[in-house]
XYZ file of C-alpha atoms in Angstrom:
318
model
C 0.000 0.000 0.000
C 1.102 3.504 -0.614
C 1.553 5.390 1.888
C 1.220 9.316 1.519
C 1.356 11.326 4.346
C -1.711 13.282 5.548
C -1.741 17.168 6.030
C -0.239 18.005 8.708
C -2.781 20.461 9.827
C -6.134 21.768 9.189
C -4.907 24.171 6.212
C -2.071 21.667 4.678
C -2.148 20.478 1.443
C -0.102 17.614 -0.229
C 0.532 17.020 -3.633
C 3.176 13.921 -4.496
C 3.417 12.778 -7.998
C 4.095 9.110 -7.957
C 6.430 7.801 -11.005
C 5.333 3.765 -12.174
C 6.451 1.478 -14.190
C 3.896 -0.976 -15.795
C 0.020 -1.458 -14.940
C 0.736 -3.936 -12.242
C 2.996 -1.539 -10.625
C 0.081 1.331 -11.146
C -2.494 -0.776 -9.900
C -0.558 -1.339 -6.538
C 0.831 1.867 -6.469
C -2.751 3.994 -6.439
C -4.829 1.256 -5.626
C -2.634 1.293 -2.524
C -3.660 5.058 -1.990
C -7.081 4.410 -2.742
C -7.543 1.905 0.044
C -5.474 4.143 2.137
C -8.240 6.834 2.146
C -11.024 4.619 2.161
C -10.220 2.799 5.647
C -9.740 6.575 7.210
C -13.574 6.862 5.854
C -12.159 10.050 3.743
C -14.278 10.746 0.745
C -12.218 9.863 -3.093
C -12.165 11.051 -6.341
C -10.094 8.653 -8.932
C -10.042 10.836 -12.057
C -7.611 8.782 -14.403
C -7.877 7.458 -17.887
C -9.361 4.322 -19.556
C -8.184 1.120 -19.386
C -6.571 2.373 -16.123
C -9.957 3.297 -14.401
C -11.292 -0.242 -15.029
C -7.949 -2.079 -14.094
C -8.115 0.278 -10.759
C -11.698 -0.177 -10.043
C -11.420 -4.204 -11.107
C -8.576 -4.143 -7.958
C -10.908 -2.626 -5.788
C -13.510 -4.840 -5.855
C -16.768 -4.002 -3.750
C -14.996 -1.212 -2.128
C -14.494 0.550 -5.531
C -18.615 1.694 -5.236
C -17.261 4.018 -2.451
C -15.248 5.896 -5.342
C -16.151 8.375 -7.389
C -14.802 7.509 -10.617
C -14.164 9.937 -13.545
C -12.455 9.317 -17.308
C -9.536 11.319 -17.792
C -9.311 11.564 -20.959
C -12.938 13.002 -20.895
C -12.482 15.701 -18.144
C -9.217 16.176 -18.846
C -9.630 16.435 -22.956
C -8.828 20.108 -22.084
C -6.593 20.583 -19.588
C -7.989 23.869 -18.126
C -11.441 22.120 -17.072
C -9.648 19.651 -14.641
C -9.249 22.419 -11.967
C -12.747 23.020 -11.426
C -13.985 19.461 -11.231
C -11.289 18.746 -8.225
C -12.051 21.701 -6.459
C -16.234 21.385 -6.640
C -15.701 17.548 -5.341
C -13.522 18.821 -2.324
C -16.453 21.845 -1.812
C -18.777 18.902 -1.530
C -17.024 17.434 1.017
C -16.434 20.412 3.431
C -14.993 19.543 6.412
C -13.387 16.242 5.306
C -9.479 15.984 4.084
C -10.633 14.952 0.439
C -8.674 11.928 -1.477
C -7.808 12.743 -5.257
C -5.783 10.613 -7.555
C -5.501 12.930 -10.897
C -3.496 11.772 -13.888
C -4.006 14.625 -16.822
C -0.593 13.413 -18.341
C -0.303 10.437 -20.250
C 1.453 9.196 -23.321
C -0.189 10.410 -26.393
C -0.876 13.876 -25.043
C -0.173 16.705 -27.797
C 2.971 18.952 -27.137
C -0.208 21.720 -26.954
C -1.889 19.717 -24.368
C 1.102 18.801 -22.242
C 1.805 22.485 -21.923
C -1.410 23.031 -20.431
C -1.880 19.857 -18.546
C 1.768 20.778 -16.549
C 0.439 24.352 -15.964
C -2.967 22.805 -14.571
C -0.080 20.470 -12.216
C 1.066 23.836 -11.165
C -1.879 25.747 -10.111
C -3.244 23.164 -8.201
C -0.602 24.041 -5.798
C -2.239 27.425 -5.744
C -5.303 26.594 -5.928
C -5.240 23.954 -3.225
C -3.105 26.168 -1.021
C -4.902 26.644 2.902
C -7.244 23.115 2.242
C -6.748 20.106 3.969
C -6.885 17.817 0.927
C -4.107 15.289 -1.248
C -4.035 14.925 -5.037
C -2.059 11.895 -5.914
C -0.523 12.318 -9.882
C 0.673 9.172 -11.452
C 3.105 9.748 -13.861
C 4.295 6.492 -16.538
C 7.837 6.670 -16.577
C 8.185 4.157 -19.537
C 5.661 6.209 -21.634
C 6.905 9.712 -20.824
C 9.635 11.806 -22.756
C 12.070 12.729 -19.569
C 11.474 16.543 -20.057
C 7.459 15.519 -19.104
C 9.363 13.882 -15.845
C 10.963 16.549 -15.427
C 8.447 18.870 -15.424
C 6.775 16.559 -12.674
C 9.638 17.155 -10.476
C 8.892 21.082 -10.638
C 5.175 21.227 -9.990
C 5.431 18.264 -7.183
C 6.862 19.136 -3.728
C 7.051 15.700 -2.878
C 8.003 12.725 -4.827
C 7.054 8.628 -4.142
C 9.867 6.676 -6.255
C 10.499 3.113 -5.670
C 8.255 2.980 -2.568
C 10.215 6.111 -1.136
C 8.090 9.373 -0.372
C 10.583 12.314 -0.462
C 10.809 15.651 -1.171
C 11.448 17.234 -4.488
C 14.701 18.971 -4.935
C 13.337 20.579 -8.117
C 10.212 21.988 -6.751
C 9.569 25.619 -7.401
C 7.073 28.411 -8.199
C 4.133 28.048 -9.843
C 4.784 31.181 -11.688
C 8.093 30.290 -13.121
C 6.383 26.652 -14.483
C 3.699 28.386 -15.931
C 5.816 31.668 -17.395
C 7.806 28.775 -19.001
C 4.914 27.346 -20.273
C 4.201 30.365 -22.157
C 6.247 29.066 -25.544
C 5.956 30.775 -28.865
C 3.176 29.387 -30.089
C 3.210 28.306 -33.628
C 1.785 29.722 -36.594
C -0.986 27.796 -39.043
C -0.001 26.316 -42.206
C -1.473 28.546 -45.293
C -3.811 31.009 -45.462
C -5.885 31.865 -41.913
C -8.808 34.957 -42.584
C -8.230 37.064 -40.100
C -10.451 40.166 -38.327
C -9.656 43.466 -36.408
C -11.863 44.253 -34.135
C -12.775 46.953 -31.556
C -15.996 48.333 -29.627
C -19.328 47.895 -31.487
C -17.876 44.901 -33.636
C -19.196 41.527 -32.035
C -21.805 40.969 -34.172
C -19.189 40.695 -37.125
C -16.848 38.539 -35.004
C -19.890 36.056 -34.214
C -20.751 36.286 -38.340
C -17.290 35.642 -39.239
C -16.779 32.677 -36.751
C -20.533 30.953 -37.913
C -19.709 31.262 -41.391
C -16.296 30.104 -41.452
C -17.175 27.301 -39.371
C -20.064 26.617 -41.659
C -17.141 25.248 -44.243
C -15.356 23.424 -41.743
C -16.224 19.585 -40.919
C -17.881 21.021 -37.237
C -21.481 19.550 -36.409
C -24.025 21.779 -36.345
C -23.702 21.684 -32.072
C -20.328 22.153 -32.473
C -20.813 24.967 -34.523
C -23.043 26.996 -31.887
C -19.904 26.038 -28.953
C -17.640 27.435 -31.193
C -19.301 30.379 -31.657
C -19.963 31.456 -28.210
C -16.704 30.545 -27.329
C -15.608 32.902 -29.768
C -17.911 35.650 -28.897
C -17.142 35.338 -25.664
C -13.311 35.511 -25.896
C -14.017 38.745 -27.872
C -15.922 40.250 -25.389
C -13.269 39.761 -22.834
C -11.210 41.480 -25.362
C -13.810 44.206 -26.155
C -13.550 44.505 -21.618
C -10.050 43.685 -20.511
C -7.982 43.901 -23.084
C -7.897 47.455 -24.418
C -11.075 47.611 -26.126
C -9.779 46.045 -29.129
C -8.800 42.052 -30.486
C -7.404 40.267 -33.190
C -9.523 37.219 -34.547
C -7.639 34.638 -37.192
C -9.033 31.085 -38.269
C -8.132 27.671 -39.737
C -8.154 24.171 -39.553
C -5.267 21.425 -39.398
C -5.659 17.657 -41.143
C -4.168 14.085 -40.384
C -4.968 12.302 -37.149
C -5.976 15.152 -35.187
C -8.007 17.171 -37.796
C -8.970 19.869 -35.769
C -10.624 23.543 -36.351
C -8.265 26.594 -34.374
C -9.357 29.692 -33.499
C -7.136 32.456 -32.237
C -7.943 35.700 -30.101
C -5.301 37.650 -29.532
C -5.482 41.373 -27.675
C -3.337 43.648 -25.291
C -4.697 42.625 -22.090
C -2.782 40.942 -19.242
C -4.054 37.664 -17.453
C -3.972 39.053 -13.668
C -5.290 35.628 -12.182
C -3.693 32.428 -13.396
C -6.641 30.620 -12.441
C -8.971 32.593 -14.172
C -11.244 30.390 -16.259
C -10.012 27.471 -13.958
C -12.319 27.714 -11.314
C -16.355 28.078 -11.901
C -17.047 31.417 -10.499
C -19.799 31.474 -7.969
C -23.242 33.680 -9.437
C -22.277 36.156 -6.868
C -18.682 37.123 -8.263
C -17.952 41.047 -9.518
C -14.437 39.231 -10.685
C -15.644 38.185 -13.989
C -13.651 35.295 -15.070
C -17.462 33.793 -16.751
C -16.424 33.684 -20.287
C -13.020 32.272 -19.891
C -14.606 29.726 -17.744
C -17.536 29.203 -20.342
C -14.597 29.157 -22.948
C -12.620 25.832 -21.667
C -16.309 24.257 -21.059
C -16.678 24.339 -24.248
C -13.482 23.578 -26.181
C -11.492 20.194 -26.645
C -8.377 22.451 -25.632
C -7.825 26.099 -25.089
C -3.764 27.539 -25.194
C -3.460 30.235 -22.944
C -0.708 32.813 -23.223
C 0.185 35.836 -21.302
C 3.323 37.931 -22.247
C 4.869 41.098 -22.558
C 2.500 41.188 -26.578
C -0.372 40.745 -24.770
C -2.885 37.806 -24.010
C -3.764 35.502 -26.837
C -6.347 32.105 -26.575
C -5.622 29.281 -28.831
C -9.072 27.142 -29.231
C -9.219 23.996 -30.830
C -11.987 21.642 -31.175
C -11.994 18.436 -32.412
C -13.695 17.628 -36.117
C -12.317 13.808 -36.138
């Protein structure tokens, strides 16, 4: 059984990634955790992806119905709505020293989504910061490229390698991991239309988006979430980021055949966890339409720099 160490105190928070090699090794590694949790009666969240969830639960036998059990790679498509789902299951159990085991990196992950999946690893820290809770993060170490381990050994404080539970050397502040996260991003192959816009021009962002997307391989649901996603990055523009925005379009092919949106404007992101978190009905913050935004797409790239603030959106047409 794993043994993690509990927080030390009413506001402590612990957050070990735990490096496996092999299912079998996985299985007794978490599983281990699991049970850990569920003999101190604390409520758990397994959020990890197929076939691992079903080897995990399979291990767990009856006890697995006192789990709440959630497909990775379905919350965690987009790396920026994993946040929220953690933190509402810990809200539900107020009071109690919630259980999480959270894997949002696995083999196959984009270079795009890995970006955003190790920021996510780094805010948690933040986010998580003053509650009495543990998020376990399995990490393959077979499967991973060692710059994805490494990674882990920045946004972990403590490490469990070969049974051992230590401390990581590498550890360090969430704003340096996610400032380094913050690569150039890319630009599209060919031709992308792009839009200027400014006060008094949403309507012809929204027409733009709904017509482009018309000739794109998008169902017609996926169509409307684009679209509001769209509009509603604009309009965050239009408020925060200088009263003016820069909208461009286009679509990639092969596996991953994808539609990308761009919105990129002058504004600066003054909460890393805006958009992260669902923001309560009450809230004069704002933070709605980013929030909306990663609901809706399969991935969203965030970037904040000295240029401004751009969002990358991407949703799936395969």
């Amino acid at each position: 059984m794993i043994t993690v160490p509990a927080p030390a105190g009413p506001g402590a928070f612990v957050h070990p990634a735990l490096f496996y090699e092999g299912l079998p090794a996985y299985v007794t590694g978490v599983g281990g955790f699991v049970r850990g949790a569920l003999s101190a009666d604390e409520p758990v969240l397994v959020a990890v992806p197929e076939p691992r969830l079903d080897a995990l639960r399979e291990s767990l036998g009856g006890s697995a119905a006192k789990v709440t059990w959630t497909d990775m790679t379905e919350l965690g498509r987009n790396p920026g709505r994993i946040l929220a789902a953690l933190q509402e299951f810990a809200d539900r159990n107020t009071g109690r020293a919630a259980r999480i085991v959270g894997e949002p990196i696995w083999p196959g992950r984009t270079t795009a989504e890995l970006l955003e999946a190790t920021r996510h690893e780094a805010l948690i820290n933040t986010a998580f910061a003053g509650r009495a809770a543990t998020i376990l993060c399995p990490y393959d170490v077979r499967g991973l490229a060692p710059a994805v381990l490494a990674d882990a050994r920045r946004t972990h404080p403590t490490l469990i390698e070969e049974g051992r539970d230590l401390p990581s050397p590498a550890y360090t502040d969430a704003s340096r991991v996610t400032a380094d996260c913050d690569r150039l991003l890319l630009e599209p192959d060919g031709d992308a239309p792009r839009l200027e816009y400014t006060h008094g021009g949403l309507a012809e962002v929204r027409e733009l988006a709904d017509r482009w997307a018309r000739g794109t391989a998008l169902t017609p649901d996926r169509r409307g979430d684009l679209v509001l996603a769209v509009s509603e990055a604009a309009a965050n523009s239009l408020t925060h980021g200088g009263g003016k925005g820069t909208l461009r379009l286009w679509t990639t092919g092969g596996a991953r055949a994808e539609v990308v949106v761009e919105i990129h404007d002058g504004g600066r992101l003054a909460d890393p966890l805006a958009g992260r978190r669902r923001p309560s009905l009450a809230s004069t913050n704002g933070g709605r339409g980013l929030w909306m935004i990663h609901q809706l797409c399969d991935l969203v790239e965030v970037r904040a720099t000295d240029s401004g603030f751009t969002l990358r959106l991407h949703m799936s047409t395969a």
